[in-house]
XYZ file of C-alpha atoms in Angstrom:
678
model
C -7.959 2.747 -8.330
C -4.424 2.020 -7.203
C -1.736 2.258 -9.871
C -0.490 -1.091 -11.159
C 2.872 -2.498 -10.192
C 3.442 -3.173 -13.872
C 4.126 0.514 -14.444
C 7.234 0.432 -12.264
C 10.458 0.812 -14.302
C 12.592 -2.324 -14.633
C 16.359 -2.551 -14.064
C 18.731 -2.493 -17.014
C 20.330 -5.818 -17.977
C 24.139 -5.869 -18.219
C 26.216 -8.450 -20.075
C 29.388 -6.430 -20.807
C 31.238 -7.306 -17.605
C 34.965 -6.829 -16.994
C 35.317 -10.613 -16.606
C 33.861 -13.616 -18.335
C 32.238 -15.951 -15.823
C 31.780 -19.644 -15.100
C 29.277 -21.474 -12.924
C 29.395 -24.799 -11.134
C 27.419 -26.594 -8.438
C 29.487 -28.017 -5.582
C 28.941 -29.736 -2.249
C 30.636 -28.155 0.756
C 31.721 -30.703 3.397
C 30.902 -30.220 7.067
C 32.405 -31.934 10.119
C 30.552 -35.217 10.591
C 30.265 -35.923 6.886
C 27.200 -33.890 5.823
C 27.418 -31.730 2.713
C 25.717 -28.443 1.851
C 24.632 -27.745 -1.701
C 26.176 -24.634 -3.260
C 26.249 -22.815 -6.581
C 29.399 -20.864 -7.400
C 29.745 -18.161 -10.045
C 33.392 -17.163 -10.638
C 35.290 -14.775 -12.887
C 37.591 -16.348 -15.462
C 40.991 -15.335 -14.109
C 44.170 -16.918 -12.803
C 44.233 -14.533 -9.858
C 42.541 -15.497 -6.572
C 39.514 -13.304 -5.835
C 37.413 -12.611 -2.738
C 34.294 -14.707 -2.182
C 30.778 -13.419 -1.498
C 28.353 -15.707 0.346
C 24.546 -15.747 0.403
C 23.339 -18.481 2.796
C 19.676 -19.290 3.369
C 17.079 -22.110 3.281
C 15.034 -21.046 0.261
C 16.258 -23.536 -2.392
C 18.850 -22.193 -4.807
C 17.872 -24.635 -7.586
C 14.328 -23.257 -7.878
C 12.710 -20.845 -5.396
C 15.358 -18.093 -5.301
C 16.942 -18.987 -8.658
C 15.373 -16.047 -10.581
C 16.585 -13.590 -7.934
C 19.991 -15.286 -7.660
C 20.603 -14.913 -11.391
C 20.029 -11.172 -11.145
C 23.031 -10.625 -8.833
C 25.460 -13.539 -8.430
C 26.611 -13.512 -12.103
C 26.867 -9.709 -11.874
C 29.271 -9.950 -8.928
C 31.273 -12.670 -10.701
C 31.531 -10.453 -13.759
C 33.053 -7.770 -11.551
C 35.772 -9.949 -10.078
C 34.229 -11.892 -7.177
C 33.412 -15.535 -6.571
C 29.712 -15.249 -5.717
C 28.348 -18.237 -3.855
C 24.793 -19.240 -2.989
C 24.426 -22.002 -0.329
C 21.315 -23.815 0.954
C 21.113 -24.174 4.737
C 21.248 -27.700 6.160
C 18.013 -29.639 5.673
C 16.717 -27.433 2.856
C 16.883 -27.573 -0.927
C 19.490 -30.104 -1.978
C 21.644 -29.808 1.129
C 21.921 -32.850 3.351
C 20.713 -33.104 6.938
C 17.415 -32.141 8.526
C 15.905 -28.664 9.054
C 16.242 -26.872 12.365
C 14.906 -23.730 13.981
C 15.585 -20.261 12.627
C 19.241 -19.247 13.052
C 19.921 -22.059 15.500
C 23.433 -22.838 16.721
C 23.853 -25.576 14.101
C 22.996 -23.237 11.230
C 25.494 -20.653 12.463
C 28.229 -23.233 13.098
C 27.689 -24.554 9.572
C 27.958 -20.994 8.294
C 31.360 -20.550 9.932
C 32.511 -23.795 8.278
C 31.299 -22.535 4.888
C 33.153 -19.243 5.289
C 36.369 -21.008 6.231
C 35.948 -23.483 3.330
C 35.495 -20.650 0.856
C 38.559 -18.817 2.150
C 40.667 -21.986 1.718
C 39.789 -22.562 -1.943
C 42.625 -21.981 -4.433
C 40.474 -19.528 -6.392
C 39.800 -17.413 -3.252
C 42.047 -14.653 -1.956
C 41.211 -15.648 1.617
C 38.800 -12.760 2.119
C 35.057 -13.343 2.345
C 32.053 -11.035 2.294
C 28.506 -12.042 3.152
C 25.213 -10.603 1.995
C 21.520 -11.378 2.076
C 18.002 -10.129 2.476
C 15.713 -11.176 5.332
C 16.921 -14.631 6.495
C 20.212 -14.188 4.645
C 20.581 -10.702 6.106
C 19.869 -12.032 9.591
C 22.504 -14.713 9.527
C 24.992 -12.369 7.861
C 24.862 -10.197 10.990
C 24.848 -13.193 13.317
C 27.877 -14.760 11.641
C 29.645 -11.393 11.718
C 29.101 -11.423 15.494
C 30.825 -14.829 15.647
C 33.767 -13.187 13.846
C 35.260 -15.947 11.673
C 38.647 -14.571 10.600
C 38.049 -14.510 6.804
C 34.753 -12.566 7.084
C 35.695 -8.947 6.451
C 32.510 -7.259 5.201
C 28.732 -7.697 5.266
C 25.799 -6.225 3.338
C 22.625 -6.904 5.318
C 19.261 -6.010 3.743
C 15.854 -5.969 5.467
C 17.177 -7.759 8.536
C 17.105 -7.360 12.301
C 19.472 -7.074 15.214
C 16.667 -7.941 17.691
C 14.924 -11.274 17.112
C 12.248 -10.671 19.750
C 10.922 -7.186 19.213
C 11.790 -6.589 15.564
C 10.981 -9.814 13.751
C 7.883 -11.766 12.700
C 7.002 -13.028 16.190
C 6.300 -10.147 18.585
C 5.727 -6.400 18.360
C 5.958 -4.229 21.450
C 5.779 -7.414 23.516
C 2.503 -8.511 21.867
C 2.073 -11.675 19.820
C 1.992 -10.897 16.126
C -1.185 -12.561 14.949
C -0.508 -12.038 11.270
C 3.076 -13.159 10.804
C 3.770 -15.331 13.844
C 1.177 -17.676 12.378
C 1.682 -17.052 8.667
C 5.450 -17.408 8.666
C 5.369 -20.538 10.816
C 2.922 -22.104 8.362
C 5.064 -20.995 5.421
C 8.185 -22.560 6.913
C 6.281 -25.781 7.632
C 5.421 -26.017 3.933
C 8.929 -25.000 2.872
C 10.662 -27.505 5.160
C 8.423 -30.291 3.809
C 9.473 -29.856 0.173
C 11.564 -32.687 -1.327
C 15.096 -32.483 -2.646
C 15.280 -32.435 -6.433
C 16.591 -35.740 -7.860
C 18.355 -33.886 -10.690
C 20.623 -32.241 -8.108
C 20.354 -34.430 -5.000
C 20.774 -37.721 -6.862
C 19.240 -41.134 -6.271
C 19.145 -40.682 -2.509
C 16.623 -37.848 -2.716
C 13.730 -39.977 -1.408
C 15.544 -41.146 1.723
C 16.697 -37.594 2.379
C 13.118 -36.326 2.006
C 11.727 -38.902 4.405
C 14.371 -38.145 7.031
C 13.453 -34.464 6.811
C 9.743 -35.127 7.136
C 10.250 -37.304 10.206
C 12.155 -34.483 11.894
C 9.921 -31.533 10.972
C 8.295 -29.683 13.875
C 6.054 -26.600 13.494
C 8.150 -23.617 14.529
C 5.176 -21.884 16.110
C 5.385 -24.349 19.020
C 8.737 -22.891 20.015
C 7.926 -19.289 19.208
C 4.750 -19.229 21.323
C 6.518 -21.000 24.182
C 8.728 -17.912 24.660
C 6.378 -14.937 25.082
C 8.907 -12.635 26.741
C 12.409 -11.708 25.658
C 14.273 -14.592 27.250
C 17.507 -16.420 26.370
C 15.865 -18.036 23.354
C 15.378 -14.644 21.673
C 18.676 -13.209 22.889
C 20.432 -15.926 20.881
C 21.134 -14.451 17.469
C 20.147 -10.917 18.514
C 23.326 -8.982 17.792
C 21.980 -6.001 19.751
C 23.057 -7.952 22.845
C 26.671 -7.050 22.031
C 27.332 -4.821 19.058
C 31.064 -4.839 19.869
C 31.246 -8.496 18.787
C 30.916 -7.368 15.152
C 34.276 -6.501 13.648
C 33.402 -6.847 9.952
C 32.407 -3.738 8.009
C 28.598 -3.543 7.767
C 26.488 -1.874 5.088
C 22.935 -1.948 6.483
C 20.085 -1.419 4.009
C 16.337 -1.186 4.602
C 13.101 0.269 3.320
C 10.515 2.450 5.046
C 7.843 -0.086 4.047
C 9.754 -3.021 5.528
C 9.142 -3.967 9.181
C 12.894 -4.262 9.861
C 13.954 -0.736 8.938
C 14.728 0.333 12.532
C 17.678 -2.069 12.515
C 19.478 0.268 10.125
C 19.083 3.144 12.589
C 20.356 1.047 15.493
C 23.349 -0.320 13.582
C 24.587 3.096 12.448
C 24.166 4.322 16.031
C 26.019 1.480 17.751
C 28.656 0.129 15.346
C 32.069 1.699 14.707
C 31.451 4.717 12.422
C 34.592 3.791 10.486
C 33.046 0.435 9.572
C 29.327 1.024 9.099
C 27.065 2.863 6.684
C 23.275 2.826 6.420
C 20.811 3.303 3.562
C 17.028 3.481 4.028
C 14.920 3.963 0.923
C 11.188 3.957 0.147
C 11.201 0.208 -0.541
C 9.253 -2.840 0.566
C 10.786 -6.173 1.662
C 12.924 -6.493 -1.473
C 16.411 -5.902 -2.775
C 16.318 -2.222 -3.828
C 17.473 -2.852 -7.403
C 14.541 -5.085 -8.389
C 12.208 -2.309 -9.519
C 9.328 -3.539 -7.351
C 7.081 -0.885 -5.795
C 7.376 1.388 -4.064
C 10.358 2.932 -5.811
C 12.438 4.571 -6.970
C 14.885 1.688 -7.293
C 18.620 2.360 -7.075
C 21.824 0.894 -8.470
C 22.174 -1.337 -5.448
C 24.648 -3.761 -7.034
C 26.934 -0.893 -8.031
C 26.718 0.539 -4.510
C 27.544 -2.808 -2.890
C 30.439 -3.272 -5.313
C 31.945 -0.103 -3.866
C 31.563 -1.684 -0.407
C 33.190 -4.965 -1.457
C 36.046 -3.252 -3.312
C 36.750 -1.040 -0.300
C 36.856 -3.829 2.270
C 37.813 -6.938 0.309
C 40.214 -5.487 -2.280
C 41.611 -2.479 -0.355
C 40.517 -0.003 -3.002
C 39.500 3.473 -1.903
C 36.095 3.741 -3.560
C 34.929 6.747 -1.544
C 32.186 4.741 0.103
C 33.417 5.734 3.568
C 33.214 9.394 2.529
C 29.450 9.007 2.198
C 27.218 10.186 5.069
C 26.836 7.682 7.893
C 23.131 7.392 6.986
C 21.517 8.070 3.629
C 17.755 8.194 3.999
C 14.803 8.832 1.734
C 12.388 11.517 2.934
C 8.996 10.856 1.340
C 6.915 13.808 0.286
C 3.264 13.729 1.279
C 1.193 11.405 -0.901
C -2.451 10.309 -1.003
C -3.323 6.904 0.476
C -2.965 3.933 -1.891
C -2.164 0.255 -1.601
C 0.677 0.449 -4.130
C 2.926 3.201 -5.498
C 5.222 2.533 -8.476
C 7.346 5.392 -7.166
C 6.984 7.708 -4.199
C 7.823 11.411 -4.340
C 10.659 12.584 -2.132
C 14.402 13.073 -1.929
C 17.579 11.609 -0.438
C 19.272 13.251 2.558
C 22.536 12.445 4.310
C 23.184 12.423 8.056
C 26.762 12.677 9.374
C 25.909 10.884 12.617
C 23.068 9.051 14.289
C 21.366 10.363 16.355
C 21.655 13.248 13.939
C 22.476 16.835 14.919
C 19.862 17.840 12.335
C 17.011 16.032 14.159
C 15.361 17.388 17.302
C 12.508 15.803 19.295
C 9.619 18.300 19.226
C 6.805 17.683 21.741
C 3.130 17.931 20.799
C 0.765 17.962 23.788
C -2.645 16.309 23.620
C -5.700 18.355 24.525
C -9.214 17.529 25.666
C -10.968 15.514 28.344
C -10.189 11.903 29.273
C -11.570 9.527 26.641
C -12.528 5.855 26.737
C -10.666 3.869 24.086
C -12.403 0.531 23.544
C -11.871 -0.283 19.887
C -13.848 -3.066 18.202
C -11.623 -6.086 17.787
C -11.613 -5.914 13.989
C -9.781 -2.592 14.151
C -6.658 -3.161 12.077
C -8.125 -4.831 9.014
C -6.855 -1.853 7.000
C -3.314 -2.242 8.339
C -1.967 -3.621 5.073
C 0.517 -6.443 4.794
C 3.094 -6.908 7.558
C 5.677 -7.817 4.887
C 4.979 -5.779 1.749
C 6.599 -7.476 -1.243
C 5.593 -5.076 -4.014
C 2.117 -6.446 -4.738
C -0.960 -4.400 -5.641
C -2.698 -4.695 -2.242
C 0.286 -4.568 0.135
C 0.131 -1.107 1.656
C -2.511 0.423 3.947
C -5.495 2.083 2.256
C -7.108 5.309 3.468
C -7.065 5.223 7.277
C -10.291 7.153 7.932
C -12.203 4.012 8.892
C -9.447 2.918 11.285
C -9.196 6.437 12.700
C -12.921 6.394 13.496
C -12.372 3.345 15.739
C -9.576 5.148 17.623
C -9.073 8.196 19.797
C -7.465 10.794 17.535
C -5.418 13.864 18.385
C -4.575 16.363 15.662
C -1.975 19.067 15.137
C -2.129 21.635 12.361
C 0.755 22.238 9.967
C 1.154 25.965 9.384
C -0.368 26.702 5.939
C 2.051 29.622 5.573
C 5.131 27.629 6.578
C 7.409 25.167 4.801
C 5.950 22.018 6.312
C 7.327 19.648 8.930
C 9.958 17.083 7.975
C 10.560 14.118 10.280
C 13.313 11.494 10.275
C 13.606 8.820 12.931
C 11.326 7.203 15.498
C 8.395 9.202 16.928
C 7.628 8.559 20.591
C 4.245 8.585 22.340
C 3.609 9.222 26.026
C 0.217 8.051 27.277
C -1.501 8.273 30.660
C -3.819 5.283 30.865
C -6.330 3.916 33.347
C -7.021 0.225 32.810
C -9.629 -1.929 34.539
C -8.085 -5.248 33.439
C -4.735 -6.931 34.128
C -3.812 -7.086 30.444
C -4.262 -5.166 27.233
C -2.459 -3.429 24.437
C -2.244 0.028 22.968
C -1.569 0.818 19.317
C -0.614 4.262 17.988
C -0.709 5.285 14.330
C 0.746 8.495 12.916
C -1.206 9.728 9.896
C -0.922 12.547 7.374
C -4.385 14.078 6.885
C -4.925 16.069 3.691
C -7.367 18.975 3.342
C -9.870 16.610 1.669
C -9.889 14.439 4.814
C -7.960 11.487 3.377
C -5.644 9.872 5.914
C -2.317 8.327 4.860
C -0.567 6.055 7.341
C 2.937 7.351 8.042
C 4.090 4.967 10.788
C 2.833 3.042 13.836
C 3.828 1.223 16.994
C 2.339 -0.998 19.670
C 2.826 -1.872 23.332
C 1.665 -4.905 25.261
C 0.784 -3.264 28.572
C 2.301 -6.159 30.516
C 5.639 -5.354 28.798
C 5.680 -1.708 29.907
C 8.527 -2.366 32.379
C 10.611 -4.326 29.877
C 10.217 -6.926 27.159
C 11.892 -9.548 29.349
C 9.043 -9.690 31.876
C 5.249 -9.748 32.081
C 3.871 -7.418 34.750
C 0.061 -7.429 35.140
C -1.601 -4.015 35.221
C -3.037 -3.251 38.676
C -6.765 -3.228 37.929
C -8.182 0.267 37.982
C -4.754 1.894 38.300
C -3.484 4.858 36.305
C 0.035 4.735 34.904
C 2.124 6.541 32.322
C 3.593 4.483 29.476
C 5.966 5.380 26.665
C 6.914 3.625 23.457
C 8.409 4.406 20.089
C 6.782 4.089 16.697
C 8.680 2.597 13.778
C 11.181 4.876 12.108
C 10.168 6.947 9.099
C 11.234 9.802 6.861
C 8.247 11.946 5.838
C 7.228 15.524 5.129
C 3.897 16.922 6.356
C 3.146 19.785 3.958
C 1.615 23.157 4.816
C -2.131 23.008 5.401
C -2.183 19.302 6.324
C -2.865 17.897 9.787
C -0.779 15.487 11.817
C -3.037 12.854 13.369
C -2.059 10.475 16.168
C -4.714 7.734 16.408
C -4.746 5.480 19.486
C -6.634 2.168 19.576
C -6.897 -0.792 21.936
C -7.045 -3.392 19.134
C -5.184 -4.051 15.880
C -6.197 -7.405 14.420
C -4.695 -9.374 12.786
C -1.339 -7.713 13.394
C -1.727 -7.864 17.193
C -3.307 -10.888 18.858
C -6.050 -9.658 21.246
C -5.489 -9.968 24.972
C -7.937 -12.289 26.702
C -9.193 -9.849 29.347
C -8.684 -6.566 27.551
C -11.553 -4.094 27.886
C -9.869 -0.991 26.563
C -8.629 1.895 28.676
C -9.211 5.526 29.558
C -6.660 7.877 28.011
C -5.984 11.158 29.818
C -4.725 13.806 27.374
C -3.374 15.872 30.259
C -0.551 13.372 30.791
C -0.070 12.360 27.183
C 1.784 13.608 24.136
C 3.736 12.912 20.985
C 7.407 13.632 20.315
C 8.221 13.988 16.621
C 11.828 13.705 15.342
C 11.765 16.951 13.374
C 14.575 17.398 10.887
C 15.946 20.846 10.116
C 17.367 21.291 6.651
C 21.083 21.745 7.096
C 23.425 24.068 5.257
C 25.543 20.958 4.742
C 22.732 19.239 2.820
C 23.849 18.303 -0.661
C 22.065 16.479 -3.448
C 22.390 12.732 -3.021
C 21.583 10.051 -5.503
C 22.426 6.637 -6.824
C 23.055 5.291 -10.308
C 20.105 3.583 -12.005
C 19.623 -0.112 -11.210
C 21.251 -2.792 -13.286
C 21.418 -6.585 -13.068
C 22.810 -9.566 -14.918
C 20.772 -11.382 -17.544
C 17.680 -13.033 -16.048
C 17.077 -16.741 -15.764
C 14.647 -17.705 -18.508
C 11.733 -18.779 -16.315
C 8.263 -19.102 -17.869
C 5.218 -18.044 -15.845
C 2.254 -19.664 -17.592
C -1.168 -18.107 -17.310
C -3.755 -20.281 -15.559
C -7.064 -20.337 -17.428
C -9.077 -22.384 -14.944
C -10.440 -19.464 -12.922
C -9.998 -15.714 -12.538
C -7.316 -14.750 -10.007
C -8.656 -14.285 -6.503
C -8.171 -10.953 -4.718
C -4.908 -10.385 -2.894
C -6.755 -9.057 0.166
C -10.485 -9.506 0.650
C -12.456 -8.319 3.704
C -15.971 -9.684 4.325
C -18.439 -9.068 7.139
C -21.213 -11.215 8.555
C -23.507 -8.377 9.600
C -25.808 -10.445 11.795
C -22.996 -12.172 13.704
C -20.529 -9.283 13.729
C -17.809 -11.551 12.328
C -15.102 -10.125 10.090
C -12.952 -12.207 7.773
C -9.758 -11.219 5.987
C -8.465 -13.449 3.180
C -4.890 -12.911 2.004
C -3.225 -14.415 -1.045
C 0.495 -13.775 -0.398
C 1.372 -14.321 -4.084
C 4.889 -15.568 -3.595
C 5.280 -16.937 -7.096
C 2.445 -19.066 -8.453
C 3.365 -21.454 -11.275
C 6.689 -21.290 -13.092
C 8.630 -23.531 -15.453
C 12.420 -23.493 -15.181
C 14.908 -23.939 -18.043
C 15.977 -27.328 -16.613
C 12.412 -28.650 -17.039
C 11.151 -28.299 -13.457
C 7.498 -27.275 -13.113
C 7.034 -25.586 -9.757
C 3.564 -24.610 -8.538
C 2.629 -23.151 -5.177
C -0.594 -21.743 -3.823
C -1.244 -20.230 -0.405
C -4.231 -18.651 1.285
C -4.342 -17.067 4.738
C -7.607 -16.285 6.543
C -8.069 -14.265 9.717
C -11.451 -14.098 11.454
C -12.715 -12.320 14.548
C -16.007 -11.389 16.161
C -15.900 -7.637 16.691
C -16.775 -7.789 20.421
C -15.027 -11.042 21.438
C -11.221 -11.143 21.772
C -11.319 -14.934 22.237
C -12.840 -15.454 18.787
C -9.602 -14.639 16.941
C -8.492 -17.379 14.560
C -5.821 -17.626 11.869
C -5.752 -20.372 9.230
C -3.176 -20.927 6.476
C -3.225 -23.470 3.671
C -0.327 -24.267 1.360
C -0.063 -26.489 -1.697
C 3.306 -27.021 -3.406
C 3.893 -29.244 -6.438
C 7.308 -30.059 -7.910
C 7.036 -31.916 -11.204
C 9.566 -33.094 -13.785
C 7.589 -34.592 -16.701
C 10.740 -35.899 -18.416
C 11.583 -37.985 -15.325
C 7.987 -38.905 -14.418
C 8.752 -37.276 -11.066
C 5.728 -35.693 -9.419
C 5.540 -34.631 -5.760
C 2.944 -32.627 -3.878
C 2.892 -31.094 -0.399
C -0.251 -29.866 1.337
C -0.247 -28.151 4.718
C -2.908 -26.641 6.924
C -2.111 -24.542 9.993
C -4.575 -23.087 12.484
C -4.064 -20.895 15.537
C -6.857 -19.994 17.960
C -7.157 -19.202 21.657
C -9.128 -19.226 24.847
C -8.445 -17.221 28.001
C -5.634 -19.520 29.150
C -4.077 -21.050 26.034
C -3.162 -20.683 22.412
C -4.196 -23.755 20.443
C -2.319 -24.729 17.316
C -3.223 -27.439 14.823
C -0.841 -28.268 11.967
C -1.114 -30.943 9.309
C 1.280 -32.048 6.563
C 0.389 -34.440 3.747
C 3.028 -35.377 1.152
C 2.493 -37.369 -2.031
C 4.730 -38.927 -4.628
C 2.500 -39.424 -7.618
C -0.815 -40.669 -6.224
C 0.759 -42.310 -3.172
C 0.654 -40.621 0.232
C 4.205 -40.995 1.548
C 3.813 -38.918 4.726
C 0.984 -37.621 6.851
C 1.167 -36.068 10.291
C -0.999 -33.853 12.468
C 0.163 -31.878 15.503
C -2.230 -30.417 18.097
C -0.814 -28.371 20.913
C -2.070 -26.095 23.714
C 0.448 -23.442 24.754
C -0.169 -21.381 27.940
C -0.767 -17.658 27.502
C 1.912 -16.247 29.785
C 2.357 -12.767 28.314
C 0.470 -12.884 25.002
């Protein structure tokens, strides 16, 4: 049985700050008359202080409020005005929602930064931080270079919106999160403003939002190669545009961790530092598995003090990259803490890391994986739940072609840090297909722990910006990188590289894919092997601490036992496999201001094991916002479905909104989108 997340240690709560603090909600004006809703925590002082901005669409008055209270008051208590702002069209901000990171969102962000810098309580210097969406737009706004923005802390974010986000992987459509995140954002964008904060005009504002909502998956699927749409907001297009100092933070169990490696490689070494820990898609002070957690707020305070207050905190004396190297561990779907250690690299690429080739052996092998291969992939975005991480990979390995390399039982093991690379010689009898490679750590008892993985849409082999059909029956060599990782293979274990032609529901199956023949004679694996350096020194961080939590109540529901987080079922006669996922974002909670917030989501992914055109993803969301004292009761229900045939993706989305028992909005979208590269 997997260990419970409840055994993970929790951060210490601090209240003895250098400054007393105040809090107020304000509305930030934009050109044209719209106003964005903001919450400002400030230190009690007559001296102007720098401002820190977190800017995202996830509703500061409820959805992110528990997380916000862990950090914004902490920063205020240490001498910063810490500001949380809802993006236009979300929460209690005015306007209507747009696409992810669109030009309007970024232009608004520049206005917010300039407004903050002009306030009498601000020193004129601004920092920006955030995780995921807030980390994305922190980088993107840094690339726009508003004058007051001097420093950024970006966590679990990306510099490449096409190939390192929730939409595509290796040029292939992400079945699991392309669909799931689009359905999540449809539900999120449909939520009403809160009359306690938005005032009497909340209903008109809600209706204007609902009339403008469009499922984001329509746009995302319309751009199946890396075109101008994806280049917008991808700071990898021009790293030199970023002048602000950047602290890039990620976790080995987060899909965005490679961004940290690219940023420390391409940004000015005098203005960038990187940290990659063992974490999931979470701030690394929250104590959510896998740990260990670190004193992230203390570390970022060093960054802010260095760049916003001109104090020499020693943060630039730290190694360019601090990375966690996990020790070998048995497969499990959750780990309260992983074994391992911190290492420091003076540069990236590191002089301590050397690509070591491992040649495949054997005769050519047909790889034609059943289409349900990938059900043991784990969650694309691990959040610290009990069923997030991949279980034992032996079943997946059996559906793949595997190549193994022994680790000397008399040696010291093999330590890797960076992105492994695979080289494959393939013969394909169809114009399209995909190849997935998984690197596993195989213990003497046969258990197989997933270390890292990567994928390639074969039509993207000449570049993500084009779709080039495979000449039927031709043999070609392809190369691609796996996601970055720090891991130690101990003596007596085996390194396994497993290659499959399917990986559902992470990778949407190609219509005409029939597998491929893999020739070991032209194939191999390059591992980024790290040599322990004489310059290695013990690295560590202080223990995590936070400000006092918001007193939110999470009532137990007694109506039914909780459903599984991830449930796989099989119709034996029909060969149909079904994966049900409960993302468990938050459930029911009651806030100190009287708001009762309930949300429930369920994702299902089905496929017939021999039919790539049978793939289907369905997501359902229910959100209720209820204020009993005001007799205010609203409910949002959404249903999103994505399926396919040989020529098209078909999406069906429905939104139903109620105020009390009255349906105030209902709309259904049905759309066929040509399969151009996916």
